[in-house]
Amino acid sequence: MSLNFIQIILIVLVAFLAGMDGILDEFQFHQPLVSCTLIGLVTGNLTAGIILGGSLQMIALGWANIGAAVAPDAALAAVASTIILVLGGQGASTESIGAAIAAAIPLAVAGLFLTMIVRTLAVPIVHMMDAAAEEGNYRKIEALHIGAILLQGLRIAIPAAILCFVPAHTVQSVLESMPAWLSNGMAIGGGMVVAVGYALVLNMMASREVWPFFIIGFVVAAISQLTLIALGGLGIALALIYLKLEKTGGSRGGGNYGDPLDDILNDY
Amino acid sequence: MAENMNGSKRFKLDKSDRTAVAWRSTFIQGSWNYERMQNGGWCYAMIPAIKKLYPDKRDRIQALKRHLEFFNTHPYVASPILGVTLALEEERANGAAVDDVAIQGVKIGMMGPLAGIGDPVFWFTVRPILGALGASLAMSGNILGPIIFFVAWNLIRWGFMVWTQEFGYSAGSRITDDLSGGILKDITEGASILGMFVIAALVQRWVSINFRPRVAEIQLSEGAYIDWANLPEGAAGIRQAIEQSASGMAMDPTRITTLQDNLDQLIPGLAALLLTLFCMWLLKRKVSPIVIILGLFVFGILGYVIGLF
């Protein structure tokens, strides 16, 4: 079926909402269950949208952004595959739902790269926030932050708008022709760039006194049975022991632990 | 306290200020970036409190800069950390000796362990359960599927965020009540110890590098690997293969050792550690984080093409 002007506007709005929530992960507009239903609703294919949403949701149940790692993008997968379903005009038939799901998977991977690009674009945005903070201009910080959210919205809204005008089979063949070196290389790079954030924190916190705790943390983290909560408990215990010893040891911050002469001198 | 500059007037964040912060923390991931992650969203959430606590422009500038530092956790468990930070900032505005390191230390120290609660609870327990419930209704075309999922999720989420932020706020106020005992100094020191410990664990767990090059291929002797061709038919064969695998027999007749295996034998995550130290070194030499990030993507693509990763 073909879409009229108002339907396209509404599709783009839903896509925008899904794109913003794709990064926020709060209201869950980006989850297929919600976004497929909404696209179905605005195009007059409510039932087909709900069924596709339910099917995709089952696939996406375990997709989550953990730490700095980016999960397959449920937002683009859900929005774009519903548009493809609606354009196909077959309604909620088993074949058309199946084809839409098949299209959704490469779209989820494509969306993953788009969100990585926007997350990189956000770096200069926070540098502009730094400059605004320097002037005490909090309104500018607010505007920049909102601007960054809008960019994440456009990340899904633009592909959705394009899809409304492009034949569905063209989209699919383009997605399948994405070279392996690009997608795999980007995934490898994504695994490494996380280190930059940690390096920034370490440069700020590291001092001679606390480096040993970094070493302990690194070594202990290799034991994969320890969850992050367990590691947190261990870290708290270490900190408490250190603080206790520091008080009773007498050589406060001097770094001379185990030097009996120094302890005696300090006691005088 | 003696240094309380304003004497009679005490800065106090009331319920509406705290609700404003809680609502804004909904958008904490909005400017998520590869350099300082949730820092922009964190600052955005703190702005209502900063406006109230620091009428003086210089203090306000300091506060804004302080809250643009690195931060990253599960978006919902940021709420208790915000609560504690609000209490600390309130004390600071009233003249207490809460320095930047103390505030940053509390944030960093809490974010890792709390993310360790938020990720499994919300992403891997509540969402799959509600999602599966909604999806099973939706697959038969029932509109209640998406509605139940959406409403239940947001009730749980918002309830959690408001309650834990208030909890963090009252706990934080209690911490700062007793300043004479040097508790804050202990918290600062303890938090930076915890912070270093947790960051080290995150480097080990979350920075991923996998070197592909093979350094050795060893032909194993007979009996050291599972002889797939001579297993019994059907389930008996599967059972035997699993037993042999559990007794330590290899899957293939040749044992392939990659560069990664060798590095992991020294200590798992060594490459991640070296990469992090290298990034620290570059940053200290004023190389822009953006250049490093783009460089790593290019390096990843080149490394894949030549077969390094």
PDB file of C-alpha atoms in Angstrom, chain A:
ATOM      1  CA  MET A   1       0.000   0.000   0.000  1.00  0.00           C
ATOM      2  CA  SER A   2       1.126   3.573  -0.439  1.00  0.00           C
ATOM      3  CA  LEU A   3       1.248   6.046   2.428  1.00  0.00           C
ATOM      4  CA  ASN A   4      -0.329   9.472   2.452  1.00  0.00           C
ATOM      5  CA  PHE A   5       1.424  12.600   3.671  1.00  0.00           C
ATOM      6  CA  ILE A   6      -0.050  12.599   7.194  1.00  0.00           C
ATOM      7  CA  GLN A   7       0.826   8.939   7.697  1.00  0.00           C
ATOM      8  CA  ILE A   8       4.442   9.626   6.722  1.00  0.00           C
ATOM      9  CA  ILE A   9       4.622  12.515   9.200  1.00  0.00           C
ATOM     10  CA  LEU A  10       3.233  10.292  11.980  1.00  0.00           C
ATOM     11  CA  ILE A  11       5.649   7.471  11.088  1.00  0.00           C
ATOM     12  CA  VAL A  12       8.569   9.884  11.309  1.00  0.00           C
ATOM     13  CA  LEU A  13       7.307  11.128  14.694  1.00  0.00           C
ATOM     14  CA  VAL A  14       7.073   7.595  16.100  1.00  0.00           C
ATOM     15  CA  ALA A  15      10.529   6.824  14.692  1.00  0.00           C
ATOM     16  CA  PHE A  16      11.863   9.982  16.337  1.00  0.00           C
ATOM     17  CA  LEU A  17      10.432   8.912  19.692  1.00  0.00           C
ATOM     18  CA  ALA A  18      11.874   5.411  19.298  1.00  0.00           C
ATOM     19  CA  GLY A  19      15.270   6.824  18.353  1.00  0.00           C
ATOM     20  CA  MET A  20      15.418   9.069  21.430  1.00  0.00           C
ATOM     21  CA  ASP A  21      14.362   6.264  23.738  1.00  0.00           C
ATOM     22  CA  GLY A  22      16.858   3.960  22.052  1.00  0.00           C
ATOM     23  CA  ILE A  23      19.595   5.881  23.836  1.00  0.00           C
ATOM     24  CA  LEU A  24      17.607   6.850  26.959  1.00  0.00           C
ATOM     25  CA  ASP A  25      16.267   3.343  27.576  1.00  0.00           C
ATOM     26  CA  GLU A  26      13.618   4.734  29.911  1.00  0.00           C
ATOM     27  CA  PHE A  27      10.054   4.740  28.559  1.00  0.00           C
ATOM     28  CA  GLN A  28      10.661   1.768  26.208  1.00  0.00           C
ATOM     29  CA  PHE A  29       9.306   3.395  23.041  1.00  0.00           C
ATOM     30  CA  HIS A  30      12.208   1.710  21.257  1.00  0.00           C
ATOM     31  CA  GLN A  31      11.115  -1.793  22.218  1.00  0.00           C
ATOM     32  CA  PRO A  32       9.450  -3.593  19.261  1.00  0.00           C
ATOM     33  CA  LEU A  33       6.329  -4.314  21.313  1.00  0.00           C
ATOM     34  CA  VAL A  34       5.673  -0.565  21.589  1.00  0.00           C
ATOM     35  CA  SER A  35       7.154   0.937  18.400  1.00  0.00           C
ATOM     36  CA  CYS A  36       5.767  -1.682  15.973  1.00  0.00           C
ATOM     37  CA  THR A  37       2.338  -1.217  17.533  1.00  0.00           C
ATOM     38  CA  LEU A  38       2.537   2.567  17.168  1.00  0.00           C
ATOM     39  CA  ILE A  39       3.672   2.396  13.509  1.00  0.00           C
ATOM     40  CA  GLY A  40       0.870  -0.088  12.879  1.00  0.00           C
ATOM     41  CA  LEU A  41      -1.586   2.270  14.560  1.00  0.00           C
ATOM     42  CA  VAL A  42      -0.674   5.373  12.535  1.00  0.00           C
ATOM     43  CA  THR A  43      -0.708   3.487   9.222  1.00  0.00           C
ATOM     44  CA  GLY A  44      -3.998   1.708   9.880  1.00  0.00           C
ATOM     45  CA  ASN A  45      -2.354  -1.712  10.296  1.00  0.00           C
ATOM     46  CA  LEU A  46      -2.763  -1.987  14.052  1.00  0.00           C
ATOM     47  CA  THR A  47      -3.177  -5.765  14.288  1.00  0.00           C
ATOM     48  CA  ALA A  48      -0.257  -6.489  11.947  1.00  0.00           C
ATOM     49  CA  GLY A  49       1.892  -4.074  13.952  1.00  0.00           C
ATOM     50  CA  ILE A  50       1.006  -5.727  17.269  1.00  0.00           C
ATOM     51  CA  ILE A  51       1.754  -9.209  15.949  1.00  0.00           C
ATOM     52  CA  LEU A  52       5.076  -8.165  14.410  1.00  0.00           C
ATOM     53  CA  GLY A  53       5.938  -6.302  17.637  1.00  0.00           C
ATOM     54  CA  GLY A  54       5.266  -9.387  19.729  1.00  0.00           C
ATOM     55  CA  SER A  55       7.337 -11.615  17.439  1.00  0.00           C
ATOM     56  CA  LEU A  56      10.272  -9.189  17.339  1.00  0.00           C
ATOM     57  CA  GLN A  57      10.058  -8.629  21.101  1.00  0.00           C
ATOM     58  CA  MET A  58      10.645 -12.331  21.654  1.00  0.00           C
ATOM     59  CA  ILE A  59      13.866 -12.058  19.619  1.00  0.00           C
ATOM     60  CA  ALA A  60      14.967  -8.852  21.349  1.00  0.00           C
ATOM     61  CA  LEU A  61      14.274  -9.953  24.944  1.00  0.00           C
ATOM     62  CA  GLY A  62      17.943 -10.147  25.861  1.00  0.00           C
ATOM     63  CA  TRP A  63      19.185  -7.117  23.901  1.00  0.00           C
ATOM     64  CA  ALA A  64      20.575  -4.628  26.395  1.00  0.00           C
ATOM     65  CA  ASN A  65      23.247  -1.955  26.519  1.00  0.00           C
ATOM     66  CA  ILE A  66      25.671  -3.108  29.194  1.00  0.00           C
ATOM     67  CA  GLY A  67      28.313  -0.623  30.238  1.00  0.00           C
ATOM     68  CA  ALA A  68      29.652   0.953  27.084  1.00  0.00           C
ATOM     69  CA  ALA A  69      28.792  -1.982  24.851  1.00  0.00           C
ATOM     70  CA  VAL A  70      26.054  -1.291  22.302  1.00  0.00           C
ATOM     71  CA  ALA A  71      23.340  -3.901  21.775  1.00  0.00           C
ATOM     72  CA  PRO A  72      21.710  -4.591  18.393  1.00  0.00           C
ATOM     73  CA  ASP A  73      19.416  -1.666  17.769  1.00  0.00           C
ATOM     74  CA  ALA A  74      15.835  -2.673  18.520  1.00  0.00           C
ATOM     75  CA  ALA A  75      14.543   0.777  17.523  1.00  0.00           C
ATOM     76  CA  LEU A  76      15.669   0.742  13.878  1.00  0.00           C
ATOM     77  CA  ALA A  77      14.847  -2.948  13.522  1.00  0.00           C
ATOM     78  CA  ALA A  78      11.303  -2.446  14.825  1.00  0.00           C
ATOM     79  CA  VAL A  79      10.482   0.813  13.038  1.00  0.00           C
ATOM     80  CA  ALA A  80      11.983  -0.086   9.675  1.00  0.00           C
ATOM     81  CA  SER A  81      10.669  -3.641   9.542  1.00  0.00           C
ATOM     82  CA  THR A  82       7.141  -2.419  10.323  1.00  0.00           C
ATOM     83  CA  ILE A  83       7.378   0.136   7.516  1.00  0.00           C
ATOM     84  CA  ILE A  84       8.553  -2.647   5.173  1.00  0.00           C
ATOM     85  CA  LEU A  85       5.632  -4.791   6.357  1.00  0.00           C
ATOM     86  CA  VAL A  86       3.116  -2.016   5.780  1.00  0.00           C
ATOM     87  CA  LEU A  87       4.528  -1.129   2.336  1.00  0.00           C
ATOM     88  CA  GLY A  88       4.386  -4.812   1.390  1.00  0.00           C
ATOM     89  CA  GLY A  89       0.620  -4.568   1.812  1.00  0.00           C
ATOM     90  CA  GLN A  90       0.153  -8.211   2.787  1.00  0.00           C
ATOM     91  CA  GLY A  91      -1.167  -7.407   6.278  1.00  0.00           C
ATOM     92  CA  ALA A  92      -0.561  -9.865   9.081  1.00  0.00           C
ATOM     93  CA  SER A  93       0.026 -12.990   6.971  1.00  0.00           C
ATOM     94  CA  THR A  94       2.625 -15.443   8.211  1.00  0.00           C
ATOM     95  CA  GLU A  95       4.879 -14.879   5.178  1.00  0.00           C
ATOM     96  CA  SER A  96       4.880 -11.091   5.415  1.00  0.00           C
ATOM     97  CA  ILE A  97       5.604 -11.167   9.167  1.00  0.00           C
ATOM     98  CA  GLY A  98       8.418 -13.634   8.509  1.00  0.00           C
ATOM     99  CA  ALA A  99       9.905 -11.432   5.778  1.00  0.00           C
ATOM    100  CA  ALA A 100       9.712  -8.376   8.032  1.00  0.00           C
ATOM    101  CA  ILE A 101      11.533 -10.248  10.809  1.00  0.00           C
ATOM    102  CA  ALA A 102      14.214 -11.354   8.330  1.00  0.00           C
ATOM    103  CA  ALA A 103      14.736  -7.732   7.345  1.00  0.00           C
ATOM    104  CA  ALA A 104      14.810  -6.652  10.994  1.00  0.00           C
ATOM    105  CA  ILE A 105      18.001  -8.501  11.919  1.00  0.00           C
ATOM    106  CA  PRO A 106      20.410  -6.783   9.472  1.00  0.00           C
ATOM    107  CA  LEU A 107      18.625  -3.517  10.328  1.00  0.00           C
ATOM    108  CA  ALA A 108      19.403  -4.070  14.014  1.00  0.00           C
ATOM    109  CA  VAL A 109      23.075  -4.363  13.135  1.00  0.00           C
ATOM    110  CA  ALA A 110      22.954  -1.307  10.848  1.00  0.00           C
ATOM    111  CA  GLY A 111      21.275   0.653  13.668  1.00  0.00           C
ATOM    112  CA  LEU A 112      24.054  -0.388  16.018  1.00  0.00           C
ATOM    113  CA  PHE A 113      26.558   1.421  13.811  1.00  0.00           C
ATOM    114  CA  LEU A 114      24.347   4.485  13.548  1.00  0.00           C
ATOM    115  CA  THR A 115      24.149   4.764  17.330  1.00  0.00           C
ATOM    116  CA  MET A 116      27.919   4.336  17.591  1.00  0.00           C
ATOM    117  CA  ILE A 117      28.319   7.216  15.148  1.00  0.00           C
ATOM    118  CA  VAL A 118      25.961   9.463  17.147  1.00  0.00           C
ATOM    119  CA  ARG A 119      27.695   8.507  20.413  1.00  0.00           C
ATOM    120  CA  THR A 120      30.942   9.669  18.810  1.00  0.00           C
ATOM    121  CA  LEU A 121      29.298  12.886  17.556  1.00  0.00           C
ATOM    122  CA  ALA A 122      28.258  13.528  21.158  1.00  0.00           C
ATOM    123  CA  VAL A 123      31.926  13.919  22.154  1.00  0.00           C
ATOM    124  CA  PRO A 124      32.301  17.390  20.597  1.00  0.00           C
ATOM    125  CA  ILE A 125      28.880  18.255  22.078  1.00  0.00           C
ATOM    126  CA  VAL A 126      30.094  17.642  25.634  1.00  0.00           C
ATOM    127  CA  HIS A 127      33.209  19.680  24.829  1.00  0.00           C
ATOM    128  CA  MET A 128      30.857  22.543  23.995  1.00  0.00           C
ATOM    129  CA  MET A 129      29.189  21.886  27.361  1.00  0.00           C
ATOM    130  CA  ASP A 130      32.609  22.288  29.007  1.00  0.00           C
ATOM    131  CA  ALA A 131      32.950  25.687  27.371  1.00  0.00           C
ATOM    132  CA  ALA A 132      29.424  26.659  28.495  1.00  0.00           C
ATOM    133  CA  ALA A 133      30.220  25.556  32.065  1.00  0.00           C
ATOM    134  CA  GLU A 134      33.289  27.777  31.977  1.00  0.00           C
ATOM    135  CA  GLU A 135      30.926  30.730  31.393  1.00  0.00           C
ATOM    136  CA  GLY A 136      28.433  29.464  33.986  1.00  0.00           C
ATOM    137  CA  ASN A 137      25.861  29.273  31.205  1.00  0.00           C
ATOM    138  CA  TYR A 138      23.601  26.436  32.323  1.00  0.00           C
ATOM    139  CA  ARG A 139      20.935  27.198  29.714  1.00  0.00           C
ATOM    140  CA  LYS A 140      23.457  26.394  26.994  1.00  0.00           C
ATOM    141  CA  ILE A 141      24.334  23.085  28.696  1.00  0.00           C
ATOM    142  CA  GLU A 142      20.639  22.207  28.791  1.00  0.00           C
ATOM    143  CA  ALA A 143      20.201  23.129  25.123  1.00  0.00           C
ATOM    144  CA  LEU A 144      23.236  21.058  24.098  1.00  0.00           C
ATOM    145  CA  HIS A 145      22.010  18.060  26.043  1.00  0.00           C
ATOM    146  CA  ILE A 146      18.573  18.285  24.442  1.00  0.00           C
ATOM    147  CA  GLY A 147      20.263  18.721  21.059  1.00  0.00           C
ATOM    148  CA  ALA A 148      22.143  15.460  21.582  1.00  0.00           C
ATOM    149  CA  ILE A 149      18.895  13.655  22.389  1.00  0.00           C
ATOM    150  CA  LEU A 150      17.318  15.081  19.226  1.00  0.00           C
ATOM    151  CA  LEU A 151      20.276  13.763  17.197  1.00  0.00           C
ATOM    152  CA  GLN A 152      19.557  10.288  18.540  1.00  0.00           C
ATOM    153  CA  GLY A 153      15.940  10.774  17.458  1.00  0.00           C
ATOM    154  CA  LEU A 154      17.027  11.739  13.940  1.00  0.00           C
ATOM    155  CA  ARG A 155      19.143   8.584  13.846  1.00  0.00           C
ATOM    156  CA  ILE A 156      15.911   6.584  13.427  1.00  0.00           C
ATOM    157  CA  ALA A 157      13.623   9.276  11.987  1.00  0.00           C
ATOM    158  CA  ILE A 158      15.762   9.888   8.864  1.00  0.00           C
ATOM    159  CA  PRO A 159      16.064   6.214   7.849  1.00  0.00           C
ATOM    160  CA  ALA A 160      12.315   5.838   8.501  1.00  0.00           C
ATOM    161  CA  ALA A 161      11.498   8.806   6.280  1.00  0.00           C
ATOM    162  CA  ILE A 162      13.743   7.454   3.517  1.00  0.00           C
ATOM    163  CA  LEU A 163      12.151   4.008   3.779  1.00  0.00           C
ATOM    164  CA  CYS A 164       8.717   5.488   3.184  1.00  0.00           C
ATOM    165  CA  PHE A 165       9.842   6.427  -0.332  1.00  0.00           C
ATOM    166  CA  VAL A 166      12.244   3.624  -1.263  1.00  0.00           C
ATOM    167  CA  PRO A 167      11.057   0.224  -2.499  1.00  0.00           C
ATOM    168  CA  ALA A 168      11.483  -2.405   0.192  1.00  0.00           C
ATOM    169  CA  HIS A 169      13.576  -4.883  -1.832  1.00  0.00           C
ATOM    170  CA  THR A 170      16.156  -2.203  -2.658  1.00  0.00           C
ATOM    171  CA  VAL A 171      16.674  -1.596   1.075  1.00  0.00           C
ATOM    172  CA  GLN A 172      17.240  -5.250   1.769  1.00  0.00           C
ATOM    173  CA  SER A 173      19.803  -5.788  -0.994  1.00  0.00           C
ATOM    174  CA  VAL A 174      21.767  -2.720   0.144  1.00  0.00           C
ATOM    175  CA  LEU A 175      21.871  -4.028   3.714  1.00  0.00           C
ATOM    176  CA  GLU A 176      23.079  -7.428   2.575  1.00  0.00           C
ATOM    177  CA  SER A 177      25.882  -5.905   0.526  1.00  0.00           C
ATOM    178  CA  MET A 178      27.513  -4.178   3.498  1.00  0.00           C
ATOM    179  CA  PRO A 179      31.121  -5.403   3.394  1.00  0.00           C
ATOM    180  CA  ALA A 180      32.300  -7.685   6.191  1.00  0.00           C
ATOM    181  CA  TRP A 181      35.491  -5.691   6.760  1.00  0.00           C
ATOM    182  CA  LEU A 182      33.477  -2.604   7.615  1.00  0.00           C
ATOM    183  CA  SER A 183      30.953  -4.216   9.964  1.00  0.00           C
ATOM    184  CA  ASN A 184      33.465  -6.500  11.697  1.00  0.00           C
ATOM    185  CA  GLY A 185      36.135  -3.807  11.901  1.00  0.00           C
ATOM    186  CA  MET A 186      33.662  -1.359  13.451  1.00  0.00           C
ATOM    187  CA  ALA A 187      32.623  -3.974  16.012  1.00  0.00           C
ATOM    188  CA  ILE A 188      36.271  -4.555  16.947  1.00  0.00           C
ATOM    189  CA  GLY A 189      36.885  -0.817  17.261  1.00  0.00           C
ATOM    190  CA  GLY A 190      33.768  -0.537  19.431  1.00  0.00           C
ATOM    191  CA  GLY A 191      35.257  -3.065  21.836  1.00  0.00           C
ATOM    192  CA  MET A 192      38.404  -0.992  22.184  1.00  0.00           C
ATOM    193  CA  VAL A 193      37.160   2.600  22.431  1.00  0.00           C
ATOM    194  CA  VAL A 194      35.711   1.839  25.863  1.00  0.00           C
ATOM    195  CA  ALA A 195      39.286   2.052  27.149  1.00  0.00           C
ATOM    196  CA  VAL A 196      39.366   5.802  26.463  1.00  0.00           C
ATOM    197  CA  GLY A 197      36.681   6.519  29.084  1.00  0.00           C
ATOM    198  CA  TYR A 198      38.423   4.441  31.709  1.00  0.00           C
ATOM    199  CA  ALA A 199      41.753   6.089  30.916  1.00  0.00           C
ATOM    200  CA  LEU A 200      40.177   9.501  31.576  1.00  0.00           C
ATOM    201  CA  VAL A 201      38.905   8.398  34.997  1.00  0.00           C
ATOM    202  CA  LEU A 202      42.197   6.801  35.925  1.00  0.00           C
ATOM    203  CA  ASN A 203      44.153   9.921  35.024  1.00  0.00           C
ATOM    204  CA  MET A 204      41.898  11.800  37.437  1.00  0.00           C
ATOM    205  CA  MET A 205      41.849   9.390  40.385  1.00  0.00           C
ATOM    206  CA  ALA A 206      45.185   7.624  40.264  1.00  0.00           C
ATOM    207  CA  SER A 207      47.731   8.363  42.948  1.00  0.00           C
ATOM    208  CA  ARG A 208      50.640   6.353  44.265  1.00  0.00           C
ATOM    209  CA  GLU A 209      48.542   5.309  47.249  1.00  0.00           C
ATOM    210  CA  VAL A 210      45.677   3.767  45.316  1.00  0.00           C
ATOM    211  CA  TRP A 211      47.446   2.075  42.361  1.00  0.00           C
ATOM    212  CA  PRO A 212      47.844  -1.217  44.298  1.00  0.00           C
ATOM    213  CA  PHE A 213      44.056  -1.445  44.497  1.00  0.00           C
ATOM    214  CA  PHE A 214      43.884  -1.108  40.724  1.00  0.00           C
ATOM    215  CA  ILE A 215      46.226  -4.076  40.391  1.00  0.00           C
ATOM    216  CA  ILE A 216      44.157  -6.171  42.801  1.00  0.00           C
ATOM    217  CA  GLY A 217      40.935  -5.262  41.013  1.00  0.00           C
ATOM    218  CA  PHE A 218      42.356  -6.142  37.617  1.00  0.00           C
ATOM    219  CA  VAL A 219      43.727  -9.493  38.727  1.00  0.00           C
ATOM    220  CA  VAL A 220      40.623 -10.501  40.663  1.00  0.00           C
ATOM    221  CA  ALA A 221      38.267  -9.542  37.799  1.00  0.00           C
ATOM    222  CA  ALA A 222      39.712 -12.410  35.746  1.00  0.00           C
ATOM    223  CA  ILE A 223      37.781 -14.799  38.001  1.00  0.00           C
ATOM    224  CA  SER A 224      34.632 -14.851  35.936  1.00  0.00           C
ATOM    225  CA  GLN A 225      32.427 -16.313  38.690  1.00  0.00           C
ATOM    226  CA  LEU A 226      32.700 -13.022  40.561  1.00  0.00           C
ATOM    227  CA  THR A 227      29.837 -10.731  39.589  1.00  0.00           C
ATOM    228  CA  LEU A 228      30.193  -6.959  39.695  1.00  0.00           C
ATOM    229  CA  ILE A 229      28.306  -6.954  43.001  1.00  0.00           C
ATOM    230  CA  ALA A 230      30.816  -9.429  44.428  1.00  0.00           C
ATOM    231  CA  LEU A 231      33.673  -7.263  43.176  1.00  0.00           C
ATOM    232  CA  GLY A 232      32.013  -4.211  44.737  1.00  0.00           C
ATOM    233  CA  GLY A 233      31.812  -6.029  48.081  1.00  0.00           C
ATOM    234  CA  LEU A 234      35.464  -6.953  47.848  1.00  0.00           C
ATOM    235  CA  GLY A 235      36.394  -3.372  46.994  1.00  0.00           C
ATOM    236  CA  ILE A 236      34.425  -1.982  49.950  1.00  0.00           C
ATOM    237  CA  ALA A 237      36.072  -4.496  52.291  1.00  0.00           C
ATOM    238  CA  LEU A 238      39.538  -3.538  51.032  1.00  0.00           C
ATOM    239  CA  ALA A 239      38.792   0.149  51.494  1.00  0.00           C
ATOM    240  CA  LEU A 240      37.531  -0.410  55.056  1.00  0.00           C
ATOM    241  CA  ILE A 241      40.581  -2.503  55.973  1.00  0.00           C
ATOM    242  CA  TYR A 242      42.887   0.146  54.530  1.00  0.00           C
ATOM    243  CA  LEU A 243      41.202   2.942  56.462  1.00  0.00           C
ATOM    244  CA  LYS A 244      41.343   0.943  59.692  1.00  0.00           C
ATOM    245  CA  LEU A 245      45.022   0.060  59.275  1.00  0.00           C
ATOM    246  CA  GLU A 246      45.836   3.627  58.349  1.00  0.00           C
ATOM    247  CA  LYS A 247      44.445   4.841  61.689  1.00  0.00           C
ATOM    248  CA  THR A 248      45.996   2.174  63.887  1.00  0.00           C
ATOM    249  CA  GLY A 249      49.300   2.024  61.998  1.00  0.00           C
ATOM    250  CA  GLY A 250      50.399   5.462  63.174  1.00  0.00           C
ATOM    251  CA  SER A 251      52.291   6.385  60.003  1.00  0.00           C
ATOM    252  CA  ARG A 252      49.434   8.227  58.365  1.00  0.00           C
ATOM    253  CA  GLY A 253      49.897   8.544  54.616  1.00  0.00           C
ATOM    254  CA  GLY A 254      53.667   8.295  54.981  1.00  0.00           C
ATOM    255  CA  GLY A 255      53.940   5.121  52.978  1.00  0.00           C
ATOM    256  CA  ASN A 256      56.301   3.685  55.581  1.00  0.00           C
ATOM    257  CA  TYR A 257      54.287   0.678  56.639  1.00  0.00           C
ATOM    258  CA  GLY A 258      56.417  -2.086  58.060  1.00  0.00           C
ATOM    259  CA  ASP A 259      59.136   0.299  59.223  1.00  0.00           C
ATOM    260  CA  PRO A 260      59.319  -0.287  63.009  1.00  0.00           C
ATOM    261  CA  LEU A 261      61.680   2.611  63.667  1.00  0.00           C
ATOM    262  CA  ASP A 262      59.346   5.023  61.959  1.00  0.00           C
ATOM    263  CA  ASP A 263      56.397   3.731  63.974  1.00  0.00           C
ATOM    264  CA  ILE A 264      58.324   4.259  67.223  1.00  0.00           C
ATOM    265  CA  LEU A 265      59.320   7.761  66.204  1.00  0.00           C
ATOM    266  CA  ASN A 266      55.742   8.584  65.342  1.00  0.00           C
ATOM    267  CA  ASP A 267      54.555   7.365  68.705  1.00  0.00           C
ATOM    268  CA  TYR A 268      56.663   9.995  70.491  1.00  0.00           C
TER     269      TYR A 268
END
